[in-house]
């Protein structure tokens, strides 16, 4: 949004306007007479404004109710207004706002529209604007007698004409010793002389693709995607928000992974030590393989061998002992074999 001034009681000068933080003015094309000698825009003032980067917008107002004079008055005023614009270095294809500076009724609107239609016959309908309260501005836009709107807070109540280009806020400031009304430009092109329509950088097809990408990134109606959850303020996350949340989660996981890596490293060290111990055990088993038993069985290897040897000796003596089971049968077989 850009901020500007309109004034009739003097000429603050481009430097003062710029220093006060404003970058456009709406200036009268009509003389103010002895009471308002600084009302009308002059070529010198226009040059000074341009030199300080101040945009200029045109307005025509002689008396508050001049528009009630109808079609012929509109023709006369448009011709005079255009001549002054060109005299001050302005352009023929820029609008002039004509003032209905009173609380117009619906009956007044008929003559206001006639006046604007008279101005359109000179300027072309595309270059006709209206200044006034909500109702006169809205009715003119509805009727097509004006296509540019400068709404004042006066006679508007709380009504806002959404099609307006400029809004006169009702606030006043002192700039360069001159009392000025404060205005807000609500469209990029609000009728300023130095506006340049830029050529589109993309084709309609490319624009459609870009819009689709924008929707994909920011969700339907650019209101985010419910599927991605909500942010701290309860709004649906966009794709960018979702990606940011995912990256934050990855950072947290990386921190956890770092700790896990440390634990894995410690475990690998323990495994290496265990592998070395196992290798030593394998070597010991291989050394003891054969008649030697591995530890801890080797602790009883000696006693076990002794017990085994005694058992073997006992078994060798068993056939010589009389009265043992099977001993009589063995003696009979032996006597028979010897012929006895």
Short mmCIF file of C-alpha atoms in Angstrom, two decimals, residues 229-237 241:
data_model
loop_
_atom_site.label_atom_id
_atom_site.label_comp_id
_atom_site.label_asym_id
_atom_site.label_seq_id
_atom_site.Cartn_x
_atom_site.Cartn_y
_atom_site.Cartn_z
CA UNK A 229 -1.03 -30.97 10.67
CA UNK A 230 -1.13 -27.53 12.26
CA UNK A 231 1.49 -25.08 13.46
CA UNK A 232 1.77 -23.52 16.90
CA UNK A 233 -0.99 -21.04 16.02
CA UNK A 234 -3.41 -23.72 14.88
CA UNK A 235 -3.09 -23.00 11.15
CA UNK A 236 -2.75 -25.78 8.61
CA UNK A 237 0.84 -26.32 7.55
CA UNK A 241 6.01 -25.76 6.78
#
